[in-house]
Coordinates of C-alpha atoms and ligand atoms in Angstrom, one line a residue:
X1 CA -39.2 117.6 75.1
X2 CA -38.2 117.7 71.7
X3 CA -41.2 119.0 70.2
X4 CA -41.0 121.2 73.0
X5 CA -37.9 122.7 72.6
X6 CA -38.7 122.9 68.6
X7 CA -41.5 125.3 69.1
X8 CA -40.0 127.6 71.5
X9 CA -36.9 128.2 68.9
X10 CA -39.3 128.6 65.9
X11 CA -41.8 130.8 68.8
X12 CA -38.5 132.8 69.4
X13 CA -38.5 135.5 67.1
X14 CA -41.6 137.2 67.6
X15 CA -42.1 137.6 71.2
X16 CA -45.5 138.9 71.0
X17 CA -46.2 141.8 73.6
X18 CA -49.7 141.4 75.2
X19 CA -52.4 143.5 75.4
X20 CA -52.0 145.6 78.8
X21 CA -55.4 146.9 79.7
X22 CA -57.0 143.5 80.1
X23 CA -53.6 142.0 82.1
X24 CA -54.1 145.4 84.4
X25 CA -58.6 145.2 84.9
X26 CA -57.5 141.3 85.9
X27 CA -54.7 142.9 88.1
X28 CA -57.3 145.4 89.8
X29 CA -60.4 142.3 90.6
X30 CA -57.6 140.4 91.9
X31 CA -56.7 143.5 94.1
X32 CA -60.1 144.1 95.3
X33 CA -61.1 140.3 95.5
X34 CA -57.7 140.1 97.8
X35 CA -59.5 143.5 100.1
X36 CA -62.5 141.7 100.6
X37 CA -60.6 138.6 101.2
X38 CA -58.7 139.8 104.4
X39 CA -61.6 141.4 105.9
X40 CA -63.8 139.0 105.9
X41 CA -61.1 137.1 107.1
X42 CA -60.4 139.6 109.8
X43 CA -63.8 139.7 110.5
X44 CA -64.3 136.6 111.3
X45 CA -61.6 136.3 113.9
X46 CA -62.2 140.2 115.6
X47 CA -66.1 141.3 114.4
X48 CA -68.2 138.9 113.1
X49 CA -70.2 141.9 112.0
X50 CA -67.6 144.4 109.7
X51 CA -68.1 141.8 106.9
X52 CA -67.4 144.4 104.5
X53 CA -69.5 142.4 101.5
X54 CA -72.7 142.6 103.8
X55 CA -71.8 146.7 105.3
X56 CA -71.4 147.8 102.2
X57 CA -74.8 145.8 100.4
X58 CA -76.6 146.7 104.0
X59 CA -75.2 150.7 103.6
X60 CA -77.0 150.7 100.5
X61 CA -80.3 149.5 101.3
X62 CA -80.6 151.9 103.7
X63 CA -79.6 155.0 101.2
X64 CA -81.3 153.9 98.1
X65 CA -84.3 156.4 98.0
X66 CA -87.6 154.6 98.5
X67 CA -89.3 154.6 94.2
X68 CA -86.0 152.7 93.7
X69 CA -86.3 150.1 96.9
X70 CA -90.3 150.0 95.3
X71 CA -88.8 149.1 91.6
X72 CA -86.5 146.6 92.9
X73 CA -88.9 145.4 94.9
X74 CA -91.1 144.7 92.2
X75 CA -88.3 143.6 89.6
X76 CA -87.1 140.8 91.8
X77 CA -89.6 140.7 94.6
X78 CA -87.8 138.3 97.5
X79 CA -85.0 137.9 95.9
X80 CA -84.2 141.9 96.3
X81 CA -81.4 141.7 98.0
X82 CA -79.7 139.0 95.9
X83 CA -80.3 140.8 93.4
X84 CA -79.0 143.9 94.8
X85 CA -75.7 141.3 96.4
X86 CA -75.1 140.8 93.0
X87 CA -75.3 144.6 91.8
X88 CA -72.9 145.6 94.3
X89 CA -71.1 142.7 93.1
X90 CA -70.7 143.8 89.5
X91 CA -69.9 147.7 90.3
X92 CA -67.1 146.4 92.5
X93 CA -65.5 144.2 90.2
X94 CA -66.0 147.7 87.3
X95 CA -64.7 149.6 89.5
X96 CA -61.7 147.6 90.2
X97 CA -61.1 146.5 87.0
X98 CA -61.4 150.7 85.8
X99 CA -58.6 150.8 89.0
X100 CA -56.1 147.9 87.6
X101 CA -55.6 150.2 84.3
X102 CA -55.5 153.5 85.9
X103 CA -52.3 152.0 87.5
X104 CA -50.8 150.7 84.1
X105 CA -51.2 154.0 83.1
X106 CA -51.0 156.3 85.8
X107 CA -48.4 155.3 88.6
X108 CA -50.4 154.9 92.2
X109 CA -53.9 156.2 91.1
X110 CA -54.9 152.4 90.7
X111 CA -53.9 152.1 94.3
X112 CA -55.5 155.6 96.0
X113 CA -58.9 154.2 93.9
X114 CA -58.7 151.5 96.0
X115 CA -57.7 152.9 98.7
X116 CA -60.8 155.1 98.3
X117 CA -62.7 151.9 98.2
X118 CA -61.5 151.0 101.4
X119 CA -62.2 153.9 102.9
X120 CA -66.1 153.8 102.1
X121 CA -66.4 150.2 102.9
X122 CA -65.2 150.7 106.7
X123 CA -67.7 153.9 106.6
X124 CA -70.0 151.9 105.6
X125 CA -68.8 148.8 108.2
X126 CA -68.3 151.6 111.3
X127 CA -71.8 153.5 110.2
X128 CA -73.6 149.9 111.0
X129 CA -75.9 149.4 114.2
X130 CA -73.8 146.8 116.1
X131 CA -70.3 148.1 115.0
X132 CA -67.7 147.1 117.6
X133 CA -64.6 148.5 118.2
X134 CA -62.7 146.7 116.3
X135 CA -64.7 146.9 113.4
X136 CA -62.3 148.8 111.2
X137 CA -59.5 146.4 111.5
X138 CA -60.6 144.1 108.9
X139 CA -62.2 146.9 106.5
X140 CA -58.2 148.6 106.6
X141 CA -56.0 145.7 106.8
X142 CA -57.9 144.5 103.7
X143 CA -57.4 147.4 101.5
X144 CA -53.6 147.4 102.4
X145 CA -52.6 144.4 101.7
X146 CA -54.9 144.9 97.9
X147 CA -53.4 147.6 97.5
X148 CA -49.7 145.8 98.5
X149 CA -50.9 143.0 95.4
X150 CA -51.9 146.1 92.8
X151 CA -48.5 147.4 92.8
X152 CA -46.9 144.3 92.6
X153 CA -48.9 143.1 90.4
X154 CA -48.6 145.7 88.2
X155 CA -45.2 146.2 88.1
X156 CA -44.7 142.6 86.4
X157 CA -47.5 143.2 84.0
X158 CA -45.1 146.6 83.4
X159 CA -42.0 144.7 83.5
X160 CA -43.7 142.2 81.3
X161 CA -44.8 144.8 78.3
X162 CA -42.2 146.4 78.5
X163 CA -39.1 143.1 77.9
X164 CA -41.7 141.8 75.4
X165 CA -41.3 145.6 73.5
X166 CA -38.3 144.8 73.9
X167 CA -38.7 141.8 71.6
X168 CA -35.9 139.9 75.0
X169 CA -37.8 136.7 74.8
X170 CA -36.5 135.7 78.4
X171 CA -37.4 138.4 80.5
X172 CA -40.6 138.6 78.9
X173 CA -41.2 134.5 79.9
X174 CA -40.1 135.2 83.3
X175 CA -41.7 138.5 84.3
X176 CA -45.0 137.5 82.4
X177 CA -44.7 133.6 84.8
X178 CA -44.2 136.3 87.6
X179 CA -47.2 137.9 86.9
X180 CA -49.6 135.0 86.4
X181 CA -48.1 132.9 89.3
X182 CA -48.7 136.5 91.3
X183 CA -52.3 137.3 90.1
X184 CA -53.0 133.7 90.0
X185 CA -52.3 132.5 92.9
X186 CA -53.7 135.5 94.6
X187 CA -57.3 135.0 92.8
X188 CA -57.4 131.3 93.9
X189 CA -56.6 131.8 97.9
X190 CA -58.3 134.8 98.0
X191 CA -62.0 133.4 96.6
X192 CA -60.5 130.7 99.3
X193 CA -60.4 131.9 102.2
X194 CA -63.1 134.5 101.3
X195 CA -65.8 132.5 100.5
X196 CA -64.8 130.1 103.7
X197 CA -64.8 133.3 106.0
X198 CA -67.9 134.3 105.1
X199 CA -69.6 131.2 105.4
X200 CA -67.6 131.3 108.5
X201 CA -69.2 134.1 109.5
X202 CA -72.6 133.3 108.4
X203 CA -72.7 130.4 110.9
X204 CA -75.8 130.4 112.6
X205 CA -75.3 126.6 113.7
X206 CA -75.2 126.9 117.3
X207 CA -78.3 130.0 117.1
X208 CA -80.3 126.9 115.4
X209 CA -79.4 124.6 118.2
X210 CA -80.6 127.2 120.4
X211 CA -84.3 127.8 118.9
X212 CA -84.2 124.0 118.4
X213 CA -83.3 123.5 122.1
X214 CA -85.9 125.9 123.5
X215 CA -88.9 124.4 125.6
X216 CA -91.8 127.4 125.8
X217 CA -93.8 126.9 128.5
X218 CA -97.4 126.4 127.7
X219 CA -99.3 129.5 127.5
X220 CA -102.2 130.1 130.4
X221 CA -104.6 131.1 127.1
X222 CA -105.1 129.9 123.8
X223 CA -107.0 131.0 121.0
X224 CA -109.8 128.5 120.3
X225 CA -110.1 128.3 115.8
X226 CA -114.0 128.7 115.7
X227 CA -116.0 125.5 113.5
X228 CA -116.7 127.9 110.6
X229 CA -113.4 130.2 110.9
X230 CA -111.8 128.7 107.9
X231 CA -114.1 128.4 104.7
X232 CA -112.2 125.6 103.0
X233 CA -112.6 127.2 99.4
X234 CA -110.7 125.7 96.8
X235 CA -107.6 128.9 96.0
X236 CA -108.8 131.2 98.6
X237 CA -106.1 131.5 101.7
X238 CA -106.4 130.1 104.7
X239 CA -107.2 131.7 108.4
X240 CA -104.4 130.6 109.4
X241 CA -101.2 131.0 107.5
X242 CA -99.2 128.5 107.6
X243 CA -95.2 130.4 108.9
X244 CA -93.8 129.1 105.5
X245 CA -96.2 130.9 103.7
X246 CA -95.8 134.2 106.0
X247 CA -94.3 137.4 103.6
X248 CA -91.7 138.2 104.8
X249 CA -90.2 142.3 105.0
X250 CA -87.5 143.8 106.1
X251 CA -84.0 145.8 105.9
X252 CA -82.3 143.2 107.1
X253 CA -79.8 141.5 104.4
X254 CA -79.0 138.8 105.9
X255 CA -81.0 137.5 109.3
X256 CA -80.1 138.4 112.3
X257 CA -78.9 135.5 114.7
X258 CA -80.3 136.6 118.4
X259 CA -78.6 134.2 121.0
X260 CA -81.6 133.4 123.5
X261 CA -79.7 132.7 126.3
X262 CA -77.3 136.1 125.5
X263 CA -80.2 138.3 124.4
X264 CA -81.2 140.9 126.7
X265 CA -84.6 143.8 126.1
X266 CA -84.3 147.0 128.4
X267 CA -86.8 150.2 128.5
X268 CA -85.6 153.4 128.8
X269 CA -85.9 156.8 128.6
X270 CA -88.7 158.6 129.8
X271 CA -89.6 155.9 132.7
X272 CA -89.2 155.7 136.7
X273 CA -86.7 153.2 136.3
X274 CA -85.6 151.6 133.6
X275 CA -85.2 148.0 133.3
X276 CA -83.2 145.4 131.4
X277 CA -85.0 141.6 131.1
X278 CA -83.6 138.1 130.6
X279 CA -85.5 136.0 127.8
X280 CA -86.9 134.1 130.7
X281 CA -87.2 136.9 132.3
X282 CA -89.6 137.5 129.8
X283 CA -90.9 134.2 129.0
X284 CA -91.5 133.6 133.7
X285 CA -94.3 136.3 133.4
X286 CA -96.6 134.5 131.8
X287 CA -97.6 133.2 128.4
X288 CA -100.6 134.2 126.4
X289 CA -102.0 133.6 123.0
X290 CA -102.9 136.0 121.1
X291 CA -105.2 135.9 116.9
X292 CA -103.4 138.8 115.0
X293 CA -103.8 139.9 111.0
X294 CA -100.3 141.9 110.2
X295 CA -100.3 144.3 107.7
X296 CA -97.5 144.9 105.7
X297 CA -97.7 149.6 104.5
X298 CA -96.3 148.5 101.4
X299 CA -99.6 146.0 100.4
X300 CA -101.3 147.2 96.8
X301 CA -105.2 146.5 97.6
X302 CA -105.5 143.4 96.3
X303 CA -101.8 142.0 97.6
X304 CA -100.4 139.5 100.2
X305 CA -98.5 141.2 102.6
X306 CA -100.6 140.6 105.4
X307 CA -101.1 137.3 106.8
X308 CA -102.6 136.0 109.8
X309 CA -101.2 133.9 112.5
X310 CA -101.5 132.6 116.5
X311 CA -98.9 134.2 118.4
X312 CA -97.9 132.9 121.9
X313 CA -96.5 136.3 124.2
X314 CA -96.4 138.8 127.0
X315 CA -98.2 142.3 126.6
X316 CA -96.6 145.0 126.7
X317 CA -98.0 147.4 129.5
X318 CA -97.1 144.8 131.4
X319 CA -93.9 145.7 131.3
X320 CA -94.2 149.3 130.6
X321 CA -95.9 149.0 133.2
X322 CA -92.4 147.3 135.2
X323 CA -90.4 150.3 134.2
X324 CA -93.5 153.4 135.3
X325 CA -94.3 155.6 131.8
X326 CA -94.1 159.3 132.2
X327 CA -96.8 160.9 132.1
X328 CA -96.1 163.2 129.3
X329 CA -93.9 160.4 127.1
X330 CA -96.0 159.4 123.9
X331 CA -94.0 157.1 121.1
X332 CA -92.5 154.1 122.1
X333 CA -89.4 154.1 120.0
X334 CA -88.5 150.0 119.6
X335 CA -85.0 149.1 118.3
X336 CA -84.0 145.7 116.5
X337 CA -80.6 144.4 117.1
X338 CA -79.6 145.8 113.4
X339 CA -80.9 149.1 114.8
X340 CA -84.0 149.0 112.8
X341 CA -86.5 151.1 114.7
X342 CA -90.6 152.0 114.9
X343 CA -92.6 154.5 116.7
X344 CA -95.5 153.3 117.8
X345 CA -98.0 155.5 119.9
X346 CA -97.3 154.6 123.4
X347 CA -101.8 154.8 123.9
X348 CA -101.8 151.4 121.9
X349 CA -98.8 150.2 123.8
X350 CA -100.9 150.8 127.2
X351 CA -103.9 150.1 126.1
X352 CA -105.8 147.1 128.2
X353 CA -108.5 146.5 125.4
X354 CA -105.5 145.8 123.0
X355 CA -103.5 143.7 123.1
X356 CA -100.4 144.5 122.2
X357 CA -97.8 142.0 122.6
X358 CA -94.0 140.6 123.4
X359 CA -94.2 137.6 121.0
X360 CA -91.8 134.5 121.4
X361 CA -93.9 131.7 119.6
X362 CA -95.9 132.0 115.9
X363 CA -98.6 129.1 115.6
X364 CA -97.1 127.0 118.4
X365 CA -93.3 127.4 117.6
X366 CA -90.2 129.5 118.3
X367 CA -90.7 132.6 116.1
X368 CA -89.0 130.9 112.7
X369 CA -85.5 133.6 112.1
X370 CA -87.1 135.7 109.6
X371 CA -90.0 136.8 112.0
X372 CA -88.3 138.0 114.5
X373 CA -86.5 135.3 116.6
X374 CA -86.4 135.4 119.6
X375 CA -88.5 138.2 120.5
X376 CA -90.7 140.8 118.6
X377 CA -93.7 143.0 119.0
X378 CA -97.1 142.9 117.7
X379 CA -100.3 145.0 118.0
X380 CA -103.4 144.7 117.0
X381 CA -104.2 147.5 114.3
X382 CA -101.4 148.8 113.5
X383 CA -98.8 148.7 110.3
X384 CA -95.8 146.5 110.7
X385 CA -93.2 149.1 110.1
X386 CA -94.3 151.8 113.0
X387 CA -95.4 148.2 115.8
X388 CA -93.6 144.8 114.8
X389 CA -90.3 145.5 115.5
X390 CA -88.3 141.4 114.9
X391 CA -84.9 141.2 116.7
X392 CA -86.6 143.5 119.0
X393 CA -84.1 144.3 122.4
X394 CA -84.4 148.1 123.2
X395 CA -87.7 150.1 124.2
X396 CA -87.6 153.6 124.5
X397 CA -90.0 155.8 125.9
X398 CA -89.9 159.3 124.6
X399 CA -91.9 161.6 122.7
X400 CA -92.6 161.9 118.7
X401 CA -92.0 165.7 118.5
X402 CA -88.5 164.4 120.2
X403 CA -87.5 161.1 118.0
X404 CA -88.3 159.0 114.9
X405 CA -88.2 155.7 113.9
X406 CA -86.2 154.4 110.1
X407 CA -88.8 154.7 107.7
X408 CA -90.2 158.1 109.3
X409 CA -87.1 160.2 106.9
X410 CA -87.6 158.5 104.4
X411 CA -91.5 158.7 103.2
X412 CA -93.6 157.0 105.5
X413 CA -95.9 158.4 107.9
X414 CA -94.4 158.4 111.9
X415 CA -98.1 156.7 113.3
X416 CA -99.6 154.4 110.4
X417 CA -103.0 152.5 111.5
X418 CA -104.3 149.8 109.2
X419 CA -106.4 151.2 106.7
X420 CA -109.7 148.5 106.5
X421 CA -109.4 146.4 103.3
X422 CA -111.0 143.3 101.2
X423 CA -110.0 141.4 98.4
X424 CA -110.6 138.8 96.0
X425 CA -108.9 135.2 96.1
X426 CA -111.0 133.6 93.5
X427 CA -111.3 133.8 90.8
X428 CA -108.2 135.0 89.6
X429 CA -107.5 137.7 86.8
X430 CA -105.6 135.2 83.6
X431 CA -107.2 132.2 85.4
X432 CA -111.1 131.6 83.2
X433 CA -114.0 129.9 84.9
X434 CA -116.2 128.2 83.3
X435 CA -120.2 129.0 83.0
X436 CA -122.8 128.0 85.7
X437 CA -122.0 128.7 89.7
X438 CA -118.9 130.3 90.7
X439 CA -117.7 130.7 94.1
X440 CA -115.8 134.3 94.5
X441 CA -114.1 134.5 97.8
X442 CA -111.5 136.1 99.2
X443 CA -110.2 137.8 102.7
X444 CA -111.3 141.2 104.3
X445 CA -109.2 143.0 107.5
X446 CA -110.5 146.1 110.2
X447 CA -108.6 145.4 112.6
X448 CA -108.7 146.3 115.5
X449 CA -112.6 147.3 115.1
X450 CA -113.8 143.3 113.0
X451 CA -115.7 143.8 109.7
X452 CA -119.2 143.5 110.0
X453 CA -120.0 142.5 105.9
X454 CA -118.1 142.2 102.5
X455 CA -119.8 143.3 99.3
X456 CA -119.1 142.2 96.1
X457 CA -120.5 144.3 92.6
X458 CA -120.7 142.2 89.1
X459 CA -120.6 144.5 86.2
X460 CA -120.9 147.9 88.8
X461 CA -124.7 145.7 89.5
X462 CA -125.8 145.8 92.8
X463 CA -123.4 145.7 95.9
X464 CA -124.4 141.8 97.6
X465 CA -123.5 141.0 100.6
X466 CA -121.2 137.9 101.2
X467 CA -121.1 134.6 103.2
X468 CA -118.4 135.6 106.5
X469 CA -116.4 133.0 108.1
X470 CA -117.2 133.0 111.6
X471 CA -114.2 135.4 112.6
X472 CA -111.5 134.3 115.6
X473 CA -111.8 138.0 117.1
X474 CA -111.5 141.6 115.4
X475 CA -107.9 141.5 115.1
X476 CA -107.6 138.7 112.6
X477 CA -108.9 139.3 109.5
X478 CA -112.2 137.0 108.0
X479 CA -113.0 135.3 105.0
X480 CA -115.8 135.9 102.9
X481 CA -117.9 134.0 99.4
X482 CA -120.7 134.5 97.4
X483 CA -122.5 132.3 94.8
X484 CA -122.4 133.7 91.5
X485 CA -124.4 132.3 88.7
X486 CA -121.3 133.3 86.2
X487 CA -122.1 134.1 82.4
X488 CA -119.9 133.6 79.0
X489 CA -117.9 136.2 78.8
X490 CA -115.5 139.2 80.9
X491 CA -116.3 140.9 84.0
X492 CA -115.6 142.8 86.7
X493 CA -116.1 142.1 89.9
X494 CA -115.5 144.4 92.7
X495 CA -115.6 144.2 96.5
X496 CA -115.7 146.6 99.8
X497 CA -116.1 146.2 103.1
X498 CA -117.3 148.0 106.5
X499 CA -116.1 147.5 109.7
X500 CA -117.7 147.0 113.1
X501 CA -118.6 150.5 114.0
X502 CA -120.0 151.3 110.2
X503 CA -117.5 152.5 108.6
X504 CA -117.1 151.5 104.8
X505 CA -113.7 150.9 103.7
X506 CA -111.9 153.9 101.7
X507 CA -113.1 154.4 97.4
X508 CA -110.2 156.9 97.3
X509 CA -107.6 155.1 95.4
X510 CA -104.3 155.8 97.3
X511 CA -100.6 154.9 97.1
X512 CA -99.1 153.1 99.7
X513 CA -96.5 156.0 100.9
X514 CA -97.2 157.5 102.9
X515 CA -99.5 156.0 105.4
X516 CA -100.8 152.6 103.3
X517 CA -103.1 151.6 100.0
X518 CA -106.4 151.7 100.0
X519 CA -109.1 151.6 96.8
X520 CA -111.8 149.5 96.2
X521 CA -110.3 146.9 94.4
X522 CA -111.7 145.9 90.4
X523 CA -110.9 142.5 88.9
X524 CA -111.6 140.9 85.4
X525 CA -112.5 137.2 85.4
X526 CA -113.3 135.2 81.7
X527 CA -116.2 133.2 81.5
X528 CA -115.9 130.4 78.9
X529 CA -118.9 128.5 78.1
Ligands
LIG601 N1 -85.7 144.6 112.5 C1 -87.1 144.6 111.8 N2 -88.0 144.3 112.0 C2 -89.3 144.8 111.3 C3 -88.8 145.7 109.9 C4 -87.5 145.4 109.3 O1 -87.3 146.5 108.7 N3 -86.4 145.4 110.4 N4 -89.6 145.5 109.3 C5 -91.1 146.0 109.9 C6 -92.2 145.7 109.0 S1 -92.0 147.1 107.2 C7 -93.4 144.8 108.8 S2 -94.3 144.8 107.6 C8 -93.2 143.6 109.5 C9 -92.8 142.4 109.0 O2 -93.1 140.7 109.7 P1 -92.9 139.6 108.9 O3 -92.0 139.9 108.1 O4 -92.7 139.0 110.3 O5 -93.8 139.8 108.3 O6 -92.3 143.6 110.5 C10 -92.0 144.8 111.0 N5 -90.7 144.9 111.8
LIG602 MO1 -94.1 146.3 106.7

C-alpha cells in the first residue's frame, strides 16, 4: 500500500501520453473479432452454413484464378486450405487494424470500413450454395455489434489521450481503465464465444455416428483381385489404394456432413418423370462391386493424383432409366450438396458396357467423408472433375450448349477423357541405388480400354517390354516391372504405355489445363558402385 502510493505520487506529475495508433489498431482488431464471434454465435442458432470465416474462405477459393490455385497447391500441398484460412485471417487482421487507426484519425471512417467488410462477408455467405433464408442475419448482427464496439472503444481511447495530453492524471487513468476493460473483455469474450460457436458449427458428431452405424446390404457380385495383381515390390504403389492413402481433390473448405437418413438424390431436367430417391431407395436397387481407377486432371506426368479402389454401388444408367431420359439431351450436370457441379456426357452414363455408378462404399466400407459420404459418382475413363461428383445430391439431364459445370468457365474442358499414362515408382529420383540387378517398377493406366504393354528405355536406348501385373479389369491400372543390370553413374529411365487398341501413349508434353497432362516420363537415377 505505502509503496504503491509512493509510486503513484512520484509518477503523478508526468502523465504519459500513450501511443495512440497501436491502441487504435488493437481496437480495430477487437471489433473485427467481435464481428466474427457474434456472427458465428448466431450462425450456430439460425444457420450453420452462415459462418463468415468459411464463407469468405470458400468465396475466395472460387474466385482465385487457376494459376494462383495451382501455385498454392505447389507451395502448401495438402495444407493449401489451412494456408488460405491463415491468409484470410491475416488479411482481415491488417484491414481491421487499419480501420481502427482510421477511426481514430477520422471519425466514422473506420466504422464504414468495418461495415464494408461486413457487407462483403454477407455477400459471400448469401452466394454460397445452400444458404438458408436467415443466412444474412448472423453477419449483419455481427457487423452491427462490431461497429458499436469500435465506436465505443475509439471514443474511450480519444478521451484517454486527450486527458493525458492535458496532463489530467485522474481523468486519463479513468479513461485508460475503461478503454482497456472494454477492449480486453470484449477480446476475451470474442475468442471464447467465437471458438466455441465455430467448434459447435463444425460438429460432425451426429453424421459420424450415422456413418458408423450404417449397415450396407452385401454386394450381389464382388470384384476378385486375381493372383499376380500385385507384384509386391518395394517402393511400388499397391494395386488397391487404401482409403487413408487415396488422393483427395475438391473445392470444399470443410468436408460436407451429409446425414444419409435425410440425403436425397433428385433426377431432373430433360426427363419424362423427375424422381427423388432416398439412400434406402438407392441401396435397395441392389449393390455390386466395381474396380475403378480414379484420376485427377491436375495429375502431372509421373504424379500421384490417381488411385484405385473397389467401389460398391448402383449403375447410374438404372437410375436414369427410371426417370426416362429425353432424346435431345447430351449431358448430365451432377451437383454436390456444396454446390460443386460436373458435366458428364450422357452417353458415358447410359452405356451398357461402361459401369458408371453411384458409389456408397470404397474398399469395403462406407465412403469416407472426404471421398463423398454418403454417395458419390464414379465413371470409368473420365477425369474426376467431369464425373466423380462427391456428396452428390442432384442430376440435371441437359445439354452441353445449355449448361456448364464448375470448372468449365475456369479454364478446363467441358469434356475430359483420362489420358493414358505410365509412371516410374522405383527407383526414385534422389534415392541412389547400388550397381547390380535393380528392379524398375511403376504404374500404368488406360481406362476404360486397358493397358496392353509398358515399355522402358534406359539412357534413350531401345524400348524394352516390361512384365505387367495381372489386371483386375480394364478400368483399373496395372503395375509393371523390369529387371535392370545397373552400372555405376547417372542414368535416364523413360517409360511409355500402349493400350489394348494399339494406341501409344501421347509423347508430346501438355500441361494439365485444359484437359490433362501428357508426355512420357523420363526420370534420372543415380547408381553407386
Ligand atoms: N463435390 C465435389 N466433388 C468432386 C470435386 C469437388 O471439388 N467437389 N472434385 C472432383 C475432382 S477434381 C476429382 S479429381 C475427384 C477426386 O476424388 P477424391 O477426392 O475422392 O480422390 O473428385 C471430384 N469430385
Ligand atoms: Mo481433379
